[in-house]
């Protein structure tokens, strides 16, 4: 077979695929069949019976690995792999630990461009299938869209969850999942850690926020189910509802701390459970756990990831879910505060988990599970239960039939004009106009031709788009304005503010991008001083819509919900009047001076249409 582990990929022939999977198909060839049909447990159990104990342990892990190639990564990535994992390459990782899954990250240099990603996926599959009793790998990533994306342009980037919530269209959510799923499948990524099923009822939530569809459980449930149906259309990608039992009401980030959810059991049933129930009814393939404590569901002090009452008692037995359960990253602080890294994977399996995601030290975690079986704390039969679920999913996705992707498939599916147009159309239905005093918007090209765009320029979620001020200025210029960009950042200095104010005096109107404004934020000072110039000021919240509560003097306020290009371009079209704003708030906005009072309720959203 040609080397498919680099960015230049060739399409493996049917003969070469069969040759690479000879050991696998031989193990599965019962009754004259050369591959595993979905949910054919007899064949899958036969495969499990042939596995050694170390191979079984490896199948439970989903691990990161540095590099753009499975066999020939850059030296810096080899060094990082040696330091963190003790192997040089993805191929070496698979040979040593026989992991069942690999997760892609931008920062691990896995996702440079579509053809490289596809080549990496092929190289990983080839390396795994070359092992004795080799199995296809379930390759995953976090492609939520909006503010969390691992695969950037030229792949299609869609609006994020809260934007989709503002659009309120289940049809759009389904289309997003279907089209994004086609692109992921073409890249060899077959498990997506999306959609977020958390109901964001806490405006101070530092980790979920706009990653959630909104604050209304039923609305979130409908959009989660629709997106799941889209992703899993034609068994193209396994969707993953996260973070069970619900991460929407916390002021602590589980990456850095240990959140505690104080909902009663009744509140959990009403607020947090509906989206997960809907996902299960929609046939969700995998569910991700949360590293947080819910005393009303389990008062042991353990995080949900390690809780038998939550994962087995509620998720498996009460909700009837028998798909794959994957942990959130085991490197996060929320799961490491009570137990050591050697105990966490063992306790997760005892709680009911199937896949152990991204442990901080794979060798420690892998050997801890192996030792737990050898010592009798875990039975081999318990491992077999999880492995069967994982293999069922791989079979359902067709990975036993053909785990490879092709160059032509990338060209036919990734970032196509049709997909890009669909993303633009969806985004146009999400942009939300919260304030429009004196009908300032849409801006007139005659009276407001010269536009200054200032504000925050957070790094692009995908690493390939932005900066936001530049994107907005370019989009407005294309729409007939003369727009210039001046980045002022999330914490502008007095000198930066003065420079922006001076530039504003030369403009007909100012567009300012805001990013998580607080009462004492320098961004608020910037906006106030821009307003003092007398120039019309339009604010665009490029993340949380709650910014509007801190900027009462702004005559026009638009919520874009993210700073990716697709949402910013849609906001520009709304500002210019090319399209009317159609989004409505999927979360309430409280008053800044009295959070007990609602400034804008769920459903609020203005338009340009009369009547």
C-alpha positions in Angstrom: 0.0 0.0 0.0 1.3 3.5 -0.7 2.3 5.5 2.3 -0.8 7.3 3.4 0.5 8.9 6.6 1.6 12.2 5.1 -0.4 15.1 3.8 -0.3 13.8 0.2 -2.8 10.9 0.3 -3.6 8.3 -2.3 -6.8 6.4 -2.5 -6.2 2.9 -1.2 -7.4 0.3 -3.6 -9.9 -2.3 -2.5 -7.2 -5.0 -2.8 -4.8 -3.0 -0.6 -7.6 -2.4 2.0 -8.4 -6.1 2.1 -4.7 -6.9 2.5 -4.2 -4.5 5.3 -7.2 -5.9 7.1 -6.5 -9.5 6.5 -5.9 -10.3 10.1 -9.0 -8.5 11.2 -11.4 -10.0 8.6 -9.9 -13.4 9.3 -10.9 -13.1 12.9 -14.3 -12.0 11.9 -14.9 -14.4 9.1 -17.6 -16.6 10.7 -20.1 -18.3 8.5 -18.2 -17.2 5.3 -18.6 -13.5 6.0 -15.5 -11.3 5.6 -16.6 -8.4 7.7 -18.6 -7.5 10.8 -22.2 -6.3 10.2 -23.4 -3.6 12.6 -24.5 -5.1 15.9 -23.5 -8.6 15.0 -22.4 -9.4 18.5 -21.5 -13.0 17.7 -18.7 -12.0 15.4 -17.6 -9.2 17.7 -17.5 -11.4 20.7 -15.4 -13.9 18.8 -13.0 -11.1 18.0 -12.8 -10.1 21.7 -12.1 -13.7 22.7 -9.0 -13.6 20.5 -7.6 -10.5 22.1 -4.9 -10.6 24.8 -5.5 -8.8 28.1 -3.1 -5.9 27.2 -4.9 -5.5 23.8 -8.2 -5.3 25.7 -6.9 -2.6 28.0 -5.6 -0.6 25.1 -9.0 -0.7 23.3 -10.5 1.3 26.2 -8.2 4.3 25.7 -8.6 7.4 23.4 -5.3 9.2 23.4 -3.8 12.4 22.0 -0.6 12.2 19.9 1.5 15.0 18.4 2.2 15.3 14.7 0.7 15.8 11.2 1.8 12.3 10.2 1.4 8.8 11.7 5.0 7.8 10.9 7.0 11.0 10.1 6.0 13.9 12.3 8.2 17.0 12.8 11.0 16.7 15.2 9.3 19.0 17.7 6.3 16.7 17.7 8.5 13.6 18.2 10.1 15.3 21.2 6.7 16.1 22.6 5.5 12.5 22.1 8.6 11.2 23.8 8.2 13.5 26.8 4.4 13.0 27.3 3.8 9.4 26.0 7.2 7.7 25.7 6.8 7.0 22.0 7.9 8.8 18.9 4.9 8.6 16.6 1.3 7.7 16.4 2.3 4.4 14.8 4.5 3.7 17.8 1.7 4.6 20.2 -0.6 2.1 18.5 2.1 -0.6 18.5 2.9 -0.2 22.2 -0.5 0.5 23.8 -2.9 -0.8 21.1 -5.2 2.2 21.9 -8.7 1.9 20.5 -9.1 5.6 19.7 -7.0 8.7 18.9 -8.2 12.3 19.4 -7.1 15.2 17.2 -6.2 18.6 18.4 -5.0 21.7 16.6 -2.3 22.3 19.2 -1.0 18.8 18.7 -0.5 19.7 15.0 -3.0 17.1 13.8 -5.2 19.4 11.8 -3.1 21.5 9.3 -5.3 21.1 6.3 -7.9 18.6 5.0 -5.7 16.4 2.8 -3.1 16.2 5.6 -5.8 15.2 8.1 -7.1 12.5 5.8 -3.5 11.3 5.3 -2.9 11.2 9.0 -6.2 9.2 9.5 -5.1 6.7 6.9 -1.7 6.4 8.4 -3.2 5.7 11.8 -5.5 3.0 10.4 -2.7 1.4 8.5 -0.5 1.3 11.5 -3.2 -0.2 13.7 -4.3 -2.8 11.2 -0.7 -3.9 10.8 -0.5 -5.1 14.4 -1.4 -8.7 15.3 -5.2 -8.9 15.5 -5.1 -5.3 14.5 -8.3 -3.3 14.8 -9.5 0.0 13.1 -9.1 3.1 15.2 -12.0 5.3 16.2 -10.6 8.8 15.5 -12.4 11.6 17.3 -12.2 15.4 17.8 -14.1 18.3 19.4 -15.8 20.0 16.4 -18.6 21.8 18.1 -18.5 24.8 15.7 -18.7 28.3 17.0 -16.0 28.9 19.6 -14.7 25.2 19.8 -13.3 23.9 16.5 -10.3 21.7 15.8 -10.6 21.6 12.0 -10.5 25.1 10.5 -10.7 26.5 7.0 -10.9 25.5 4.3 -13.4 23.1 6.0 -16.8 24.6 6.5 -17.3 26.3 9.9 -20.9 26.6 11.0 -22.4 28.8 13.7 -22.0 27.5 17.3 -24.7 26.1 19.5 -26.1 29.3 21.1 -26.3 30.9 17.7 -28.2 27.9 16.4 -30.4 28.3 19.5 -31.0 31.9 18.5 -32.1 30.7 15.1 -34.4 28.2 16.8 -34.5 25.9 13.7 -34.3 22.2 14.2 -34.0 21.9 10.4 -30.9 24.1 10.5 -29.5 22.0 13.4 -30.0 18.8 11.5 -28.5 20.3 8.3 -25.5 21.5 10.3 -24.9 18.0 11.7 -25.4 16.3 8.3 -23.0 18.6 6.4 -20.4 18.9 9.1 -20.6 15.1 9.5 -19.9 14.6 5.8 -16.8 16.6 6.1 -15.5 14.9 9.2 -16.1 11.5 7.7 -14.1 12.5 4.6 -11.2 13.4 6.9 -11.4 10.0 8.7 -12.8 11.5 11.9 -15.7 9.2 12.9 -16.5 10.3 16.4 -17.4 14.0 17.1 -17.6 15.2 20.7 -20.7 17.3 19.9 -23.4 18.4 20.5 -23.3 20.1 23.9 -26.4 19.0 25.7 -25.9 21.3 28.7 -28.7 23.8 29.5 -26.9 27.1 30.3 -28.9 28.6 33.1 -25.9 30.4 34.7 -24.7 33.6 32.9 -21.4 33.3 34.8 -20.7 29.8 33.5 -17.0 30.1 32.4 -16.8 26.9 30.4 -20.1 26.3 28.6 -21.9 29.6 27.9 -22.3 30.0 24.1 -21.4 26.3 23.6 -24.9 25.6 24.8 -28.1 25.9 22.7 -29.7 28.0 25.5 -31.4 28.1 28.8 -34.8 26.4 27.9 -34.6 22.6 28.4 -37.2 21.7 25.8 -35.7 24.0 23.2 -32.2 22.6 23.9 -33.5 19.1 23.8 -35.1 19.6 20.4 -31.9 21.1 18.9 -29.7 18.4 20.4 -31.8 15.6 18.9 -31.9 17.3 15.5 -28.1 17.8 15.4 -27.6 14.2 16.5 -29.8 13.0 13.7 -27.8 15.1 11.3 -24.4 13.8 12.4 -25.5 10.2 12.5 -27.3 10.4 9.1 -26.2 7.3 7.0 -24.0 6.3 10.0 -21.4 8.8 8.9 -20.2 10.1 12.3 -20.9 9.1 15.9 -22.3 12.2 17.7 -21.6 12.7 21.4 -23.9 14.4 23.8 -22.0 16.2 26.6 -21.5 16.7 29.5 -23.6 14.2 31.5 -25.4 14.8 33.9 -25.2 18.5 32.9 -22.7 21.3 33.1 -24.9 24.3 32.5 -25.2 25.7 36.0 -21.7 26.2 37.3 -19.4 29.1 37.9 -16.3 26.8 38.0 -14.4 25.5 35.0 -13.8 21.8 35.4 -10.6 22.1 33.4 -9.1 24.0 36.4 -11.4 23.2 39.3 -14.1 20.9 40.7 -17.6 22.3 40.1 -20.5 21.3 42.3 -24.0 21.5 40.9 -26.5 22.1 43.7 -29.7 21.2 41.8 -32.2 19.0 43.6 -33.2 15.8 41.9 -36.4 17.4 40.8 -34.5 20.4 39.3 -32.1 18.0 37.6 -35.1 16.1 36.0 -36.6 19.4 34.9 -33.5 21.4 33.8 -30.6 19.1 33.0 -32.1 15.7 32.0 -34.3 16.6 29.0 -31.6 17.1 26.4 -29.9 13.8 27.3 -33.2 12.0 27.2 -33.8 13.5 23.8 -30.4 12.5 22.6 -31.0 8.9 23.7 -34.4 8.8 22.0 -32.6 10.1 18.8 -30.2 7.1 19.0 -27.1 8.9 20.2 -24.0 6.8 19.7 -21.9 8.2 22.6 -22.3 10.3 25.7 -19.5 12.2 27.5 -19.3 12.5 31.3 -18.8 15.6 33.3 -16.1 16.1 35.9 -18.4 17.7 38.5 -20.3 16.7 41.6 -24.1 16.6 41.9 -24.8 15.7 45.5 -28.5 15.2 44.8 -27.6 12.4 42.4 -24.6 11.0 44.4 -23.5 12.4 47.8 -20.2 10.5 47.9 -18.1 13.5 46.9 -17.0 11.8 43.6 -17.3 13.5 40.2 -19.9 12.1 37.9 -17.2 10.5 35.8 -16.4 8.2 38.7 -20.0 7.8 40.0 -21.6 4.4 39.7 -25.0 5.8 40.9 -24.9 8.4 38.1 -23.4 6.5 35.2 -24.8 3.1 35.8 -27.8 3.8 38.1 -29.2 6.8 36.2 -27.7 6.8 32.7 -27.7 3.1 32.1 -30.6 1.8 34.2 -33.0 4.7 34.5 -32.5 6.3 31.1 -31.9 3.0 29.4 -28.8 4.0 27.5 -26.6 1.2 26.3 -24.3 3.1 23.9 -20.7 4.2 24.5 -19.9 6.3 27.5 -16.7 8.3 27.1 -15.1 10.4 29.8 -14.2 14.0 29.4 -10.4 14.5 29.3 -8.8 12.7 32.3 -6.2 15.5 32.3 -8.8 18.0 33.6 -8.5 19.1 37.2 -12.1 18.3 38.0 -11.5 14.5 37.9 -8.0 14.7 39.6 -8.8 16.5 42.8 -9.8 13.5 44.9 -7.9 10.5 43.4 -4.5 10.0 41.8 -4.1 9.4 38.1 -3.7 5.7 38.6 -7.0 5.4 40.4 -9.1 7.6 38.1 -9.3 5.2 35.1 -10.1 2.2 37.2 -12.8 4.0 39.1 -14.3 5.3 35.9 -14.6 1.8 34.5 -16.1 0.6 37.8 -18.6 3.5 37.5 -19.7 2.4 34.0 -17.4 4.2 31.5 -16.4 2.6 28.3 -13.8 5.0 26.8 -11.0 6.6 28.8 -10.2 9.9 27.1 -6.7 11.5 27.1 -5.2 10.6 30.5 -2.3 12.9 31.5 0.0 9.9 31.7 -1.0 7.0 29.5 1.5 4.6 30.9 0.3 5.1 34.4 -3.4 4.9 33.4 -2.9 1.9 31.1 -0.9 -0.1 33.7 -3.3 0.8 36.4 -6.2 -0.8 34.5 -4.1 -3.8 33.6 -3.1 -4.3 37.3 -6.7 -3.9 38.5 -7.7 -6.8 36.3 -4.7 -8.9 37.4 -5.5 -8.2 41.0 -9.2 -8.9 40.6 -10.5 -5.4 41.3 -11.8 -5.4 37.7 -12.9 -8.5 35.9 -12.0 -9.2 32.3 -15.7 -9.7 31.7 -16.2 -6.0 32.8 -13.7 -4.9 30.2 -15.4 -7.1 27.6 -18.7 -5.3 28.1 -17.1 -1.9 27.2 -15.1 -3.3 24.4 -18.2 -4.8 22.9 -19.9 -1.4 22.9 -16.8 0.2 21.3 -16.6 -2.5 18.6 -20.3 -2.3 18.0 -19.8 1.4 17.3 -16.9 0.8 15.0 -18.9 -1.8 13.1 -21.9 0.5 12.8 -19.7 3.2 11.3 -18.3 0.8 8.7 -14.8 0.8 10.0 -14.4 -3.0 9.7 -15.4 -2.8 6.1 -13.2 0.1 5.0 -11.4 2.4 7.5 -9.7 4.5 4.8 -10.6 7.8 3.2 -9.6 9.1 -0.2 -8.3 12.3 -1.8 -11.3 12.6 -4.0 -13.6 12.2 -1.0 -11.9 15.2 0.6 -12.3 17.3 -2.5 -15.9 16.2 -2.9 -17.0 16.9 0.7 -14.8 19.4 2.6 -15.5 23.1 2.3 -17.5 22.8 -0.9 -19.3 25.9 -2.2 -22.7 24.3 -1.3 -21.6 23.7 2.3 -20.2 27.2 2.6 -23.5 28.7 1.3 -25.5 26.6 3.7 -23.3 27.9 6.6 -23.9 31.5 5.6 -27.7 30.9 5.3 -27.9 29.3 8.7 -25.8 32.2 10.2 -28.1 34.8 8.8 -31.0 33.2 10.7 -29.1 33.4 14.0 -27.9 37.1 14.3 -29.9 38.8 17.0 -30.7 42.5 17.2 -31.2 43.4 20.8 -31.2 47.3 20.7 -32.0 49.6 17.8 -32.8 53.1 19.2 -33.9 55.6 16.6 -33.6 52.8 13.9 -29.9 53.4 13.7 -29.6 50.0 11.9 -29.3 49.3 9.1 -26.5 51.7 8.6 -26.9 53.8 5.5 -24.1 53.8 3.0 -24.9 57.4 2.1 -24.8 58.9 5.7 -22.5 56.4 7.3 -20.1 55.4 4.5 -16.9 55.7 6.5 -16.9 53.1 9.3 -14.3 52.4 12.0 -14.3 48.9 13.4 -12.7 48.5 16.8 -12.8 46.1 19.6 -11.7 42.7 20.9 -9.7 40.3 18.7 -9.6 37.0 20.5 -7.7 34.3 18.8 -9.7 32.3 16.3 -11.2 29.1 17.6 -9.9 27.2 14.6 -6.6 29.1 14.4 -7.2 29.9 10.7 -9.8 32.8 10.7 -9.9 36.4 11.9 -9.0 38.7 13.5 -12.7 39.7 14.2 -12.2 43.4 13.6 -10.5 42.7 10.2 -13.3 40.3 9.2 -16.0 42.8 10.1 -14.2 45.6 8.3 -13.6 43.5 5.2 -17.2 42.3 5.1 -18.6 45.9 5.5 -16.3 47.1 2.7 -17.6 44.4 0.4 -21.1 45.6 1.2 -20.3 49.2 0.0 -18.9 50.9 3.1 -15.3 52.2 3.5 -14.3 50.4 6.7 -11.1 50.3 8.5 -10.1 48.0 11.4 -8.3 49.0 14.7 -7.8 46.2 17.2 -8.2 47.4 20.8 -8.2 44.0 22.5 -10.1 42.6 25.4 -8.4 44.9 27.9 -7.5 48.2 26.1 -5.1 50.5 27.7 -5.8 54.2 28.2 -3.5 54.9 25.2 -5.3 52.4 23.0 -8.7 53.9 24.0 -7.4 57.4 23.2 -6.2 56.2 19.8 -9.6 54.6 19.0 -11.4 57.8 20.1 -9.2 59.9 17.8 -9.9 57.6 14.9 -13.6 57.6 15.7 -13.8 61.4 15.2 -12.9 60.8 11.6 -15.5 58.2 11.0 -19.2 58.4 10.2 -20.0 55.5 12.4 -18.2 53.1 14.7 -18.7 49.3 15.1 -17.2 47.9 18.3 -16.8 44.2 18.9 -17.2 43.3 22.6 -16.0 40.1 24.4 -17.4 39.2 27.8 -17.7 42.7 29.2 -17.9 43.2 32.9 -18.8 46.1 35.2 -15.1 47.1 35.6 -14.0 46.2 32.1 -11.8 48.5 30.1 -14.0 47.5 27.1 -16.8 49.3 28.8 -14.6 52.4 29.2 -13.8 52.2 25.5 -17.4 52.1 24.5 -18.3 55.0 26.8 -15.6 57.2 25.4 -16.6 56.3 21.8 -20.1 57.3 22.6 -18.9 60.6 24.0 -17.6 61.5 20.5 -21.2 61.8 19.3 -20.6 59.3 16.5 -23.2 56.5 16.1 -21.9 53.4 17.9 -23.0 49.8 17.0 -21.8 47.1 19.4 -21.4 43.5 18.3 -21.1 40.9 21.0 -18.7 38.4 19.6 -19.3 35.9 22.4 -21.8 36.2 25.3 -24.9 38.2 24.6 -24.9 39.3 28.3 -22.5 42.2 27.3 -25.5 44.3 26.4 -26.4 44.7 30.1 -23.1 46.6 30.7 -23.5 49.0 27.8 -26.7 50.9 28.3 -25.7 53.9 26.2 -25.3 52.0 22.9 -28.0 52.8 20.4 -27.6 49.5 18.4 -26.5 46.2 19.8 -26.1 42.9 17.8 -25.4 39.5 19.3 -23.3 37.3 17.0 -22.5 34.5 19.6 -19.0 33.8 18.3 -16.1 35.4 16.5 -15.8 32.9 13.6 -15.9 34.4 10.2 -19.3 32.9 9.3 -21.0 34.6 12.2 -19.2 37.9 11.8 -20.0 38.1 8.1 -23.7 37.5 8.9 -23.6 40.2 11.5 -22.1 42.6 8.9 -24.9 41.8 6.5 -27.4 42.6 9.2 -25.7 45.9 10.1 -25.6 46.8 6.4 -29.3 45.9 5.9 -28.4 43.2 3.3 -30.5 40.8 5.4 -32.9 41.5 8.3 -32.0 40.2 11.8 -34.0 37.0 12.5 -32.5 35.6 15.7 -34.0 35.8 19.2 -32.3 35.3 22.5 -32.1 31.7 23.6 -31.1 32.9 27.1 -32.3 35.7 29.3 -30.1 38.8 29.9 -30.3 40.1 33.5 -29.8 43.7 34.4 -26.2 44.5 35.4 -27.3 46.6 38.4 -29.9 44.2 39.6 -29.3 40.6 38.4 -32.7 39.5 39.9 -34.4 41.6 37.1 -34.5 40.5 33.5 -33.4 43.1 31.0 -34.2 41.1 27.9 -36.2 37.8 28.1 -35.8 34.6 26.2 -37.3 35.2 22.8 -36.3 38.9 22.5 -35.1 40.0 19.1 -35.8 43.0 16.9 -36.1 43.1 13.2 -36.2 45.7 10.4 -39.5 44.4 9.1 -42.5 46.7 9.7 -45.3 45.6 11.8 
